[in-house]
C-alpha positions as a printed Julia matrix, in Angstrom:
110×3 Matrix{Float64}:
 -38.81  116.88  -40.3
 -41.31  114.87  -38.14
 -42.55  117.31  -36.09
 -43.05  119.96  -39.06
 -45.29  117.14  -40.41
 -46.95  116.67  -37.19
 -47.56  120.78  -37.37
 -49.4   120.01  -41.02
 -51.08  117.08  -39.59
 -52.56  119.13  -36.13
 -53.41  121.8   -38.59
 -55.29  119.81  -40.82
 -59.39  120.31  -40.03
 -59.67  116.82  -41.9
 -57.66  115.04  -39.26
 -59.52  114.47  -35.51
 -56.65  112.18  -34.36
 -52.76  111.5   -33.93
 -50.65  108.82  -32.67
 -46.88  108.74  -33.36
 -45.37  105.65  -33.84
 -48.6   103.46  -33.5
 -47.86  100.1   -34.53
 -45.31   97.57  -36.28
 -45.48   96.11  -39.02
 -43.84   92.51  -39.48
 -43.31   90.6   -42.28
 -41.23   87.7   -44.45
 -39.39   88.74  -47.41
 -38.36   85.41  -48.71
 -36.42   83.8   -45.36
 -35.94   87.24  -44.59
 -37.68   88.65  -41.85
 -38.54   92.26  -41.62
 -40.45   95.32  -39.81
 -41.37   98.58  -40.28
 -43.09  101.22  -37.9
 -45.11  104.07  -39.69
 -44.24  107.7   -37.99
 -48.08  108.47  -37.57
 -51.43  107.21  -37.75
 -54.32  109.51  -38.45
 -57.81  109.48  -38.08
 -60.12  111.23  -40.79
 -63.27  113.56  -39.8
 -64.81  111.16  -41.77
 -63.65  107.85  -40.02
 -61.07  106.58  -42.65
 -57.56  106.4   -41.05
 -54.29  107.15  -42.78
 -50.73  106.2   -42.22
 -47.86  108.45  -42.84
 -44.34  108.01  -43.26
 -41.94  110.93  -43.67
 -38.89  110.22  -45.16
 -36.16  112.56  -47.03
 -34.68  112.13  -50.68
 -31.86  111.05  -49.54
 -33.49  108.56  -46.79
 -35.45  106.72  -49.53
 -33.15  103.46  -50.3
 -34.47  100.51  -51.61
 -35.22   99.15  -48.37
 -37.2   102.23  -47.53
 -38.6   102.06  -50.21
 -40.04   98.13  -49.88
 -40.99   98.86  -46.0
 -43.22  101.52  -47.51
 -44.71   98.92  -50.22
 -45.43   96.31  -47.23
 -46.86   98.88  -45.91
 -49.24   99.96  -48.23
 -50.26   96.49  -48.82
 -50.96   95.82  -45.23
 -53.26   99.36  -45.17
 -55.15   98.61  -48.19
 -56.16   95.7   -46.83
 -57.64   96.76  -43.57
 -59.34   99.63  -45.53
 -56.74  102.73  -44.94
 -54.5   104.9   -46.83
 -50.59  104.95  -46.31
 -47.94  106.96  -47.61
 -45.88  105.0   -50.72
 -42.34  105.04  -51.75
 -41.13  107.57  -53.67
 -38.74  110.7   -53.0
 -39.63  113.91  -52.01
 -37.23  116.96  -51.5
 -36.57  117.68  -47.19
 -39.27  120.72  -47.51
 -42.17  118.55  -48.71
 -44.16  115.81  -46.78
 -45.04  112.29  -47.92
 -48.42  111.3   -48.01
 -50.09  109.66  -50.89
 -52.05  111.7   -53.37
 -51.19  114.71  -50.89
 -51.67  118.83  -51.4
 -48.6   120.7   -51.46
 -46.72  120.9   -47.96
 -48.21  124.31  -47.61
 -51.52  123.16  -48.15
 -52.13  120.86  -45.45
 -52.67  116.82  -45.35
 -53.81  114.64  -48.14
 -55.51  111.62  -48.61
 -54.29  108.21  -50.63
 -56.96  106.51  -52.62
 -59.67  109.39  -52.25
């Protein structure tokens, strides 16, 4: 499922930049501590980058689901998009406020 995303991703003429993996993310959840690496980073034509988790219906528990809110937070505050919780069947992609699977990459927050 990753890699058909990275296909979408290469294919994308927005998207001048890849890196799998790129980073964690830490964080406290109460006295809880907890992390969460993104499957790619992205870089826009136009500068802005992106972050994007792919994830399956079935792969989107509630502790998914709360890595990708962390997440979110943590790129909306440096200035980038991120994928968000949610489920999406195995033959679609998750990025926020994305085209259709077959239409390429999309972009959260515009």
């Amino acid at each position: 499922m990753e890699r058909d995303h990275l296909i979408l991703l290469d294919r994308d003429p927005q998207v001048v930049g890849i890196a799998s993996q790129p980073f964690w993310l830490h964080w406290h959840e109460g006295t809880r501590r907890r992390r969460h690496a993104p499957d790619y980073f992205v870089r826009l034509a136009d500068g802005r980058g992106r972050v994007v988790d792919v994830r399956a219906d079935d792969q989107v528990d509630d502790a998914a689901a709360e890595s990708f809110e962390a997440m979110e937070l943590a790129c909306r505050a440096v200035g980038w998009s991120s994928s968000g919780p949610g489920h999406l069947s195995r033959s679609s992609w998750r990025t926020c406020g994305g085209r259709p699977a077959t239409g390429g990459a999309g972009v959260c927050g515009g």
